[in-house]
Coordinates of C-alpha atoms in Angstrom, one line a residue:
D102 CA -0.3 116.4 172.0
H103 CA 2.4 116.9 174.5
R104 CA 4.3 113.8 173.5
D105 CA 4.3 114.8 169.9
L106 CA 5.8 118.1 170.8
H107 CA 8.7 116.4 172.6
S108 CA 9.3 113.9 169.8
F109 CA 9.4 116.4 167.0
P110 CA 13.1 117.4 167.3
T111 CA 14.0 113.7 167.4
R112 CA 12.1 112.9 164.2
R113 CA 13.7 115.9 162.6
S114 CA 17.2 114.8 163.5
S115 CA 16.4 111.3 162.3
D116 CA 15.2 112.6 158.9
L117 CA 18.3 114.8 158.6
F118 CA 20.6 111.9 159.4
E119 CA 18.7 109.7 156.9
G120 CA 19.1 112.4 154.3
F121 CA 22.8 112.7 155.0
R122 CA 23.2 109.0 154.7
T123 CA 21.5 109.0 151.4
Q124 CA 23.6 111.9 150.1
S125 CA 26.7 110.2 151.4
A126 CA 25.8 107.0 149.7
L127 CA 25.1 108.8 146.5
I128 CA 28.4 110.7 146.7
F129 CA 30.3 107.5 147.6
S130 CA 28.6 105.8 144.7
L131 CA 29.6 108.6 142.3
V132 CA 33.1 108.7 143.6
F133 CA 33.5 104.9 143.5
G134 CA 31.9 104.8 140.0
S135 CA 34.3 107.6 138.8
M136 CA 37.2 105.8 140.3
A137 CA 36.0 102.5 138.7
L138 CA 35.6 104.2 135.4
V139 CA 39.0 105.8 135.7
L140 CA 40.5 102.4 136.6
V141 CA 38.7 100.7 133.7
V142 CA 39.8 103.4 131.2
S143 CA 43.4 103.4 132.6
G144 CA 43.4 99.6 132.5
F145 CA 42.3 99.7 128.9
F146 CA 45.0 102.2 127.9
V147 CA 47.6 100.3 130.0
Q148 CA 46.6 97.1 128.3
R149 CA 46.7 98.7 125.0
V150 CA 50.2 100.2 125.6
Q151 CA 51.4 96.9 126.9
K152 CA 50.1 95.1 123.8
E153 CA 51.8 97.7 121.6
R154 CA 55.0 97.3 123.6
Y155 CA 54.8 93.5 123.4
R156 CA 54.1 93.7 119.7
A157 CA 57.1 96.0 119.2
E158 CA 59.3 93.8 121.3
A159 CA 58.2 90.7 119.4
E160 CA 58.8 92.5 116.1
A161 CA 62.2 93.6 117.3
R162 CA 63.0 90.0 118.5
R163 CA 62.0 88.6 115.1
E164 CA 64.2 91.2 113.3
R165 CA 67.1 90.5 115.6
D166 CA 66.7 86.7 115.2
A167 CA 66.5 87.1 111.5
L168 CA 69.7 89.3 111.5
L169 CA 71.4 86.8 113.9
R170 CA 70.5 83.9 111.6
H171 CA 71.8 85.9 108.6
F172 CA 75.0 86.8 110.5
E173 CA 75.5 83.2 111.6
Y174 CA 74.9 82.1 108.0
L175 CA 77.6 84.6 106.8
V176 CA 80.0 83.5 109.5
R177 CA 79.4 79.9 108.9
Y178 CA 79.9 80.0 105.1
A179 CA 82.4 82.9 105.0
N180 CA 85.5 82.4 102.7
D181 CA 87.7 83.6 105.6
I182 CA 88.5 81.6 108.8
I183 CA 86.6 83.1 111.8
L184 CA 87.6 82.1 115.3
L185 CA 86.3 83.2 118.7
V186 CA 88.9 82.6 121.4
D187 CA 88.6 83.0 125.2
G188 CA 91.1 84.6 127.6
D189 CA 92.8 81.2 128.1
E190 CA 93.4 81.0 124.3
R191 CA 90.9 78.2 123.9
I192 CA 88.8 78.2 120.7
V193 CA 85.1 78.5 121.6
E194 CA 83.7 79.1 118.2
A195 CA 84.9 78.3 114.6
N196 CA 83.2 78.4 111.3
E197 CA 83.3 75.7 108.6
R198 CA 86.1 77.4 106.7
A199 CA 88.4 77.0 109.8
S200 CA 87.8 73.2 109.7
E201 CA 88.5 73.1 106.0
A202 CA 91.6 75.2 106.2
Y203 CA 93.2 73.4 109.2
G204 CA 92.0 69.9 108.5
Y205 CA 90.1 69.4 111.8
S206 CA 86.5 68.5 112.3
G207 CA 84.2 71.0 114.0
D208 CA 84.3 69.1 117.3
E209 CA 88.1 68.7 117.1
I210 CA 88.9 72.3 116.5
L211 CA 86.8 73.4 119.5
R212 CA 89.1 71.3 121.7
L213 CA 92.2 73.2 120.6
R214 CA 94.0 76.3 121.7
T215 CA 95.2 78.9 119.2
T216 CA 98.8 77.9 119.8
D217 CA 97.9 74.5 118.3
L218 CA 97.3 76.4 115.0
V219 CA 100.4 78.5 115.0
A220 CA 103.6 77.4 113.3
P221 CA 106.4 76.6 115.9
E222 CA 108.7 79.2 114.3
D223 CA 106.0 81.9 114.7
L224 CA 105.1 81.2 118.4
E225 CA 107.1 84.1 119.8
E226 CA 105.7 86.5 117.4
F227 CA 102.2 85.2 118.3
R228 CA 102.8 86.0 121.9
Q229 CA 103.8 89.5 121.0
R230 CA 100.6 89.9 119.0
I231 CA 98.5 88.7 121.9
R232 CA 100.1 91.4 124.1
R233 CA 99.5 93.9 121.5
I234 CA 95.8 93.1 121.5
G235 CA 95.8 93.6 125.3
R236 CA 97.3 97.1 124.8
E237 CA 95.6 98.3 121.7
G238 CA 92.4 96.2 121.5
A239 CA 93.1 95.1 117.9
Y240 CA 95.8 94.4 115.4
R241 CA 96.4 93.3 111.8
S242 CA 99.4 91.4 110.6
E243 CA 100.7 88.4 108.7
A244 CA 101.6 85.1 110.4
L245 CA 102.4 81.5 109.8
H246 CA 99.9 78.8 110.8
R247 CA 100.0 75.1 110.7
K248 CA 97.5 72.5 109.5
R249 CA 96.7 69.2 111.2
D250 CA 99.2 67.4 108.9
G251 CA 102.0 69.8 109.8
T252 CA 101.8 71.9 106.6
V253 CA 102.8 75.5 107.3
F254 CA 101.0 78.2 105.3
P255 CA 100.9 82.0 105.4
V256 CA 97.9 83.9 106.7
E257 CA 96.7 87.5 107.2
I258 CA 95.1 88.1 110.5
S259 CA 92.7 90.8 111.7
A260 CA 91.9 90.4 115.4
R261 CA 90.2 92.4 118.1
S262 CA 89.1 91.9 121.7
I263 CA 85.4 91.9 122.6
V264 CA 83.6 91.8 125.9
V265 CA 80.6 89.5 126.3
D266 CA 78.8 89.3 129.7
G267 CA 81.8 90.6 131.4
R268 CA 84.2 88.1 129.8
T269 CA 86.9 89.1 127.3
F270 CA 87.2 87.2 124.1
F271 CA 89.3 87.6 121.0
Q272 CA 87.7 87.5 117.6
A273 CA 90.1 86.7 114.7
I274 CA 89.3 86.8 111.0
I275 CA 92.1 84.9 109.2
R276 CA 92.7 84.7 105.5
D277 CA 94.8 82.1 103.8
V278 CA 97.2 84.1 101.5
T279 CA 99.1 81.1 100.1
E280 CA 98.1 81.9 96.5
R281 CA 98.9 85.6 96.9
K282 CA 102.3 84.8 98.4
R283 CA 103.0 82.4 95.5
A284 CA 102.0 85.0 93.0
E285 CA 104.2 87.6 94.8
E286 CA 107.1 85.1 94.8
T287 CA 106.6 84.5 91.1
I288 CA 106.7 88.2 90.4
R289 CA 109.8 88.6 92.5
T290 CA 111.5 85.7 90.6
M291 CA 110.5 87.2 87.3
N292 CA 111.8 90.6 88.3
A293 CA 115.1 89.1 89.5
D294 CA 115.4 87.1 86.3
L295 CA 114.6 90.2 84.3
E296 CA 117.2 92.2 86.2
S297 CA 119.7 89.4 85.7
R298 CA 119.0 89.4 82.0
V299 CA 119.3 93.2 81.8
R300 CA 122.6 93.1 83.6
E301 CA 123.8 90.3 81.3
R302 CA 122.7 92.1 78.2
T303 CA 124.3 95.3 79.5
R304 CA 127.6 93.4 80.0
E305 CA 127.3 91.9 76.5
L306 CA 126.6 95.4 75.1
E307 CA 129.6 96.9 76.9
T308 CA 131.8 94.1 75.7
A309 CA 130.6 94.5 72.1
T310 CA 131.1 98.2 72.4
A311 CA 134.6 97.8 73.7
E312 CA 135.4 95.3 71.0
M313 CA 133.9 97.6 68.4
E314 CA 136.0 100.5 69.7
A315 CA 139.1 98.3 69.7
F316 CA 138.4 97.2 66.1
T317 CA 137.7 100.8 65.0
Y318 CA 140.9 101.9 66.6
S319 CA 142.8 99.1 65.0
V320 CA 141.3 99.8 61.6
S321 CA 142.0 103.5 62.0
H322 CA 145.6 102.8 63.0
D323 CA 146.1 100.3 60.2
L324 CA 144.6 102.6 57.6
R325 CA 146.6 105.6 58.7
A326 CA 149.8 104.6 56.8
P327 CA 147.9 103.7 53.5
L328 CA 145.9 107.0 53.7
R329 CA 149.1 108.9 54.2
A330 CA 150.6 107.2 51.1
M331 CA 147.5 107.9 49.1
T332 CA 147.5 111.5 50.1
G333 CA 151.3 111.8 49.4
F334 CA 151.0 110.2 45.9
G335 CA 147.9 112.3 45.2
Q336 CA 149.8 115.4 46.1
A337 CA 152.9 114.3 44.1
L338 CA 150.8 113.5 41.1
S339 CA 149.0 116.8 41.2
E340 CA 152.3 118.7 41.6
D341 CA 154.4 116.8 39.1
C342 CA 151.9 115.7 36.4
G343 CA 149.1 118.2 36.8
D344 CA 149.5 119.8 33.5
A345 CA 149.7 116.4 31.7
L346 CA 146.5 115.1 33.2
D347 CA 143.1 115.5 31.4
E348 CA 139.9 116.4 33.1
R349 CA 139.0 112.8 33.9
C350 CA 142.3 112.1 35.6
R351 CA 142.1 115.2 37.6
G352 CA 138.7 114.0 38.8
Y353 CA 140.2 110.8 40.0
V354 CA 142.9 112.7 41.8
G355 CA 140.2 114.9 43.4
R356 CA 138.4 111.9 44.7
I357 CA 141.6 110.5 46.2
C358 CA 142.1 113.8 48.0
A359 CA 138.5 113.9 49.2
A360 CA 138.8 110.4 50.7
A361 CA 142.0 111.4 52.4
D362 CA 140.2 114.5 53.8
R363 CA 138.0 112.2 55.9
R364 CA 140.9 111.7 58.2
S365 CA 141.4 114.7 60.4
E366 CA 145.2 114.5 60.4
E367 CA 145.1 114.4 56.6
R368 CA 142.5 117.1 56.3
R369 CA 144.9 120.0 55.7
V370 CA 146.7 118.1 52.9
G371 CA 143.4 117.1 51.4
K372 CA 142.3 120.8 51.3
E373 CA 145.5 121.8 49.6
C374 CA 145.1 119.0 47.1
R375 CA 141.5 120.0 46.2
S376 CA 142.5 123.7 46.0
R377 CA 144.8 122.9 43.1
W378 CA 142.0 121.3 41.1

């Protein structure tokens, strides 16, 4: 048929277009399905990673909170005074030991400045310590603080500057060293007393030695004349009556001469006396 011959190219083009549309739909479906599968898989992994991250963050927060609670417990019940002071010298945090040491309640001590806790005679030194923290960031020294009732007591301070959210604070760990100072003072008093006793005993010993030397000299001087007489009579007896003396008498004369020989100035005569017997 003539009309069928003319309509053949048209039907062929329509079939080709229909086939292209089918292939395009199939390709689109495959691409979309692949993308959907990739998105699903990616979402699964992202969700899994996020869960792991959230779990790790939650675990880290729990550990941090536990450490913070432990730290707060240590700070709260520490044996030392712990203060946190802002740049205007106002006390913003204080542990229970601070309240016990200074005699203020927890609320009262947070309304104070550090200068309210410093002894009046130590204020100038306190200002110098504050300037030192500004230069060096930390310091350690001894100071005098004052309780609510006006009692002044010695402390040992370890302080440093810290920055929190862009603000500068000073953290001070303060130890009451009253007992240590009292012990040191006791030791100093004991040492001073001991030194005083040693000096006193030394003076007494020197005095006794001087008296002994004077006594010895006096005795030596007083005995010099009798010893000379003994030596002289012994020598005279040996010279004049030697032949008339028996052995026992000569022994007595020898002893007299030996006693006289103990004196250095009489030693020569004593030797001569012994040589004759």
